[in-house]
């Protein structure tokens, strides 16, 4: 059903494309890009291949079914894998690969940003135009560097998913800082495989969240001066980060009262009581004091008890924080109160399933993930490793494509672009895989840490009009899918395949990036063999007969092997078969 919706959207975009008189379509189902391509995509004379290590040659030959299953798993658990990596995964097995990923060291962002800022101050990048603004864009450069090159791909993938739940954004002030956003992202990386309770605590005390949801310098009540605790974080901490709006059953379905109405998970009184808890916090670090305006975004906020609301606080499920505690003791109790609410497992579990696997998981799938959240098998609640295993290895997730008619999700635009680099051997003439992402953001209306609001780029409950809404299904990513963004994805795919330089940063000092399609030019002498390989790598054996025939009909008209390979990849990337993950 979702692929049908994508097909419908692409056809509408095709009509608009034709009316604008840009360039003709390559086939009925495939949208070709407007705008020109670059050069021949040849390998630079000096190159640095992406950091993910290509596994050594393994003699065992997995079956076609095993390769497709590994490719499908990789589309959810990583940021993209090339053929050799998929083959190695299929032999290693999904469980073993997960354990290896859990053990890898964290490839943080902020430490690299800090190093680049220092090198800028030392004059190393003076040859760059407007070098003085580099410290404010390094956070973007480093995000793309890690996305294209990191070995800890599962952690990076989970952190990106968490960044769409625990939203902070460059929109609204944080974009004017150098390290606020990468330092916050490091919190998501650090806790991606830890415990959700620790993640809640770290997010609560992070100064970027304190600024974004206004609980930094949030003072106790002073009625005489019309000052009352700010309720912003208190509300969003429940609505978005933990329990949601309504009481849930363990399978994610809603509970109803005797009057037939949904039961609210919290009330306005609960928000006001939690707001009292989150008073007294201000910037930490040297010369810390409450009310200080000079921000420190790289150390947790500190509690100043004289500005903290004293007294009892009545929280969820009848729990009451006693009077006489310190501010941090109140916060710890409040985090425990939220973390132990029965909603957290199904509410967060369902969103992680949506971000990684499918938009409309069955109640049974949600229940199994919620059970893993509640108990990892050793009596521990909130173990993220257990949750991740449950999400990625669930029988519903690993069943053959087509087993469940409502299964699947639209790929996020930004992840489609990242995967191109990783699946097609991105390389660079320097040590960096930098990209500013500004043109990408303009085309896709999405970029990490750039959401227009705390509600992310799209809502988990978004229902696009038409067949999906009529079937009472959701498709969150369709909220940013328009005729314009469909064409934008096409433009970007074309640019990455044909251009000699795709980084969009100054070279020198930062080098030039391109994909290396030599492997596919060698396969291009056999049109069906080339399509088979791309079907495995990009669509894990789910390519429809109609799309296969349309691509094949175009490829047989192209004689040059490299051009044929480029067109094959491009037509796959703009097809509904790739756009929708099954």
PDB file of C-alpha atoms in Angstrom, residues 27 30 527-528 531 534 543 545-556 567-573 575 577:
ATOM      1  CA  UNK A  27      10.422   5.409 -17.845  1.00  0.00           C
ATOM      2  CA  UNK A  30      10.990   6.501 -12.678  1.00  0.00           C
ATOM      3  CA  UNK A 527      22.205  -5.786 -17.855  1.00  0.00           C
ATOM      4  CA  UNK A 528      20.213  -8.345 -15.875  1.00  0.00           C
ATOM      5  CA  UNK A 531      20.012  -5.171 -12.024  1.00  0.00           C
ATOM      6  CA  UNK A 534      21.463  -3.575  -7.349  1.00  0.00           C
ATOM      7  CA  UNK A 543      12.213  -5.092  -7.050  1.00  0.00           C
ATOM      8  CA  UNK A 545       8.710  -6.755 -12.355  1.00  0.00           C
ATOM      9  CA  UNK A 546       7.408  -3.457 -13.753  1.00  0.00           C
ATOM     10  CA  UNK A 547      10.352  -1.491 -12.376  1.00  0.00           C
ATOM     11  CA  UNK A 548      12.845  -4.149 -13.469  1.00  0.00           C
ATOM     12  CA  UNK A 549      11.507  -4.039 -17.022  1.00  0.00           C
ATOM     13  CA  UNK A 550      11.493  -0.241 -17.110  1.00  0.00           C
ATOM     14  CA  UNK A 551      15.094  -0.040 -15.913  1.00  0.00           C
ATOM     15  CA  UNK A 552      16.217  -2.801 -18.251  1.00  0.00           C
ATOM     16  CA  UNK A 553      14.599  -1.117 -21.258  1.00  0.00           C
ATOM     17  CA  UNK A 554      16.573   2.045 -20.541  1.00  0.00           C
ATOM     18  CA  UNK A 555      19.897   0.327 -19.861  1.00  0.00           C
ATOM     19  CA  UNK A 556      20.027  -1.626 -23.121  1.00  0.00           C
ATOM     20  CA  UNK A 567      21.871   5.149 -14.997  1.00  0.00           C
ATOM     21  CA  UNK A 568      21.061   1.806 -13.403  1.00  0.00           C
ATOM     22  CA  UNK A 569      21.901   3.105  -9.928  1.00  0.00           C
ATOM     23  CA  UNK A 570      20.077   6.379 -10.507  1.00  0.00           C
ATOM     24  CA  UNK A 571      16.898   4.701 -11.731  1.00  0.00           C
ATOM     25  CA  UNK A 572      16.921   2.412  -8.709  1.00  0.00           C
ATOM     26  CA  UNK A 573      17.373   5.342  -6.333  1.00  0.00           C
ATOM     27  CA  UNK A 575      12.092   4.249  -7.907  1.00  0.00           C
ATOM     28  CA  UNK A 577      10.840   0.159  -4.874  1.00  0.00           C
TER      29      UNK A 577
END
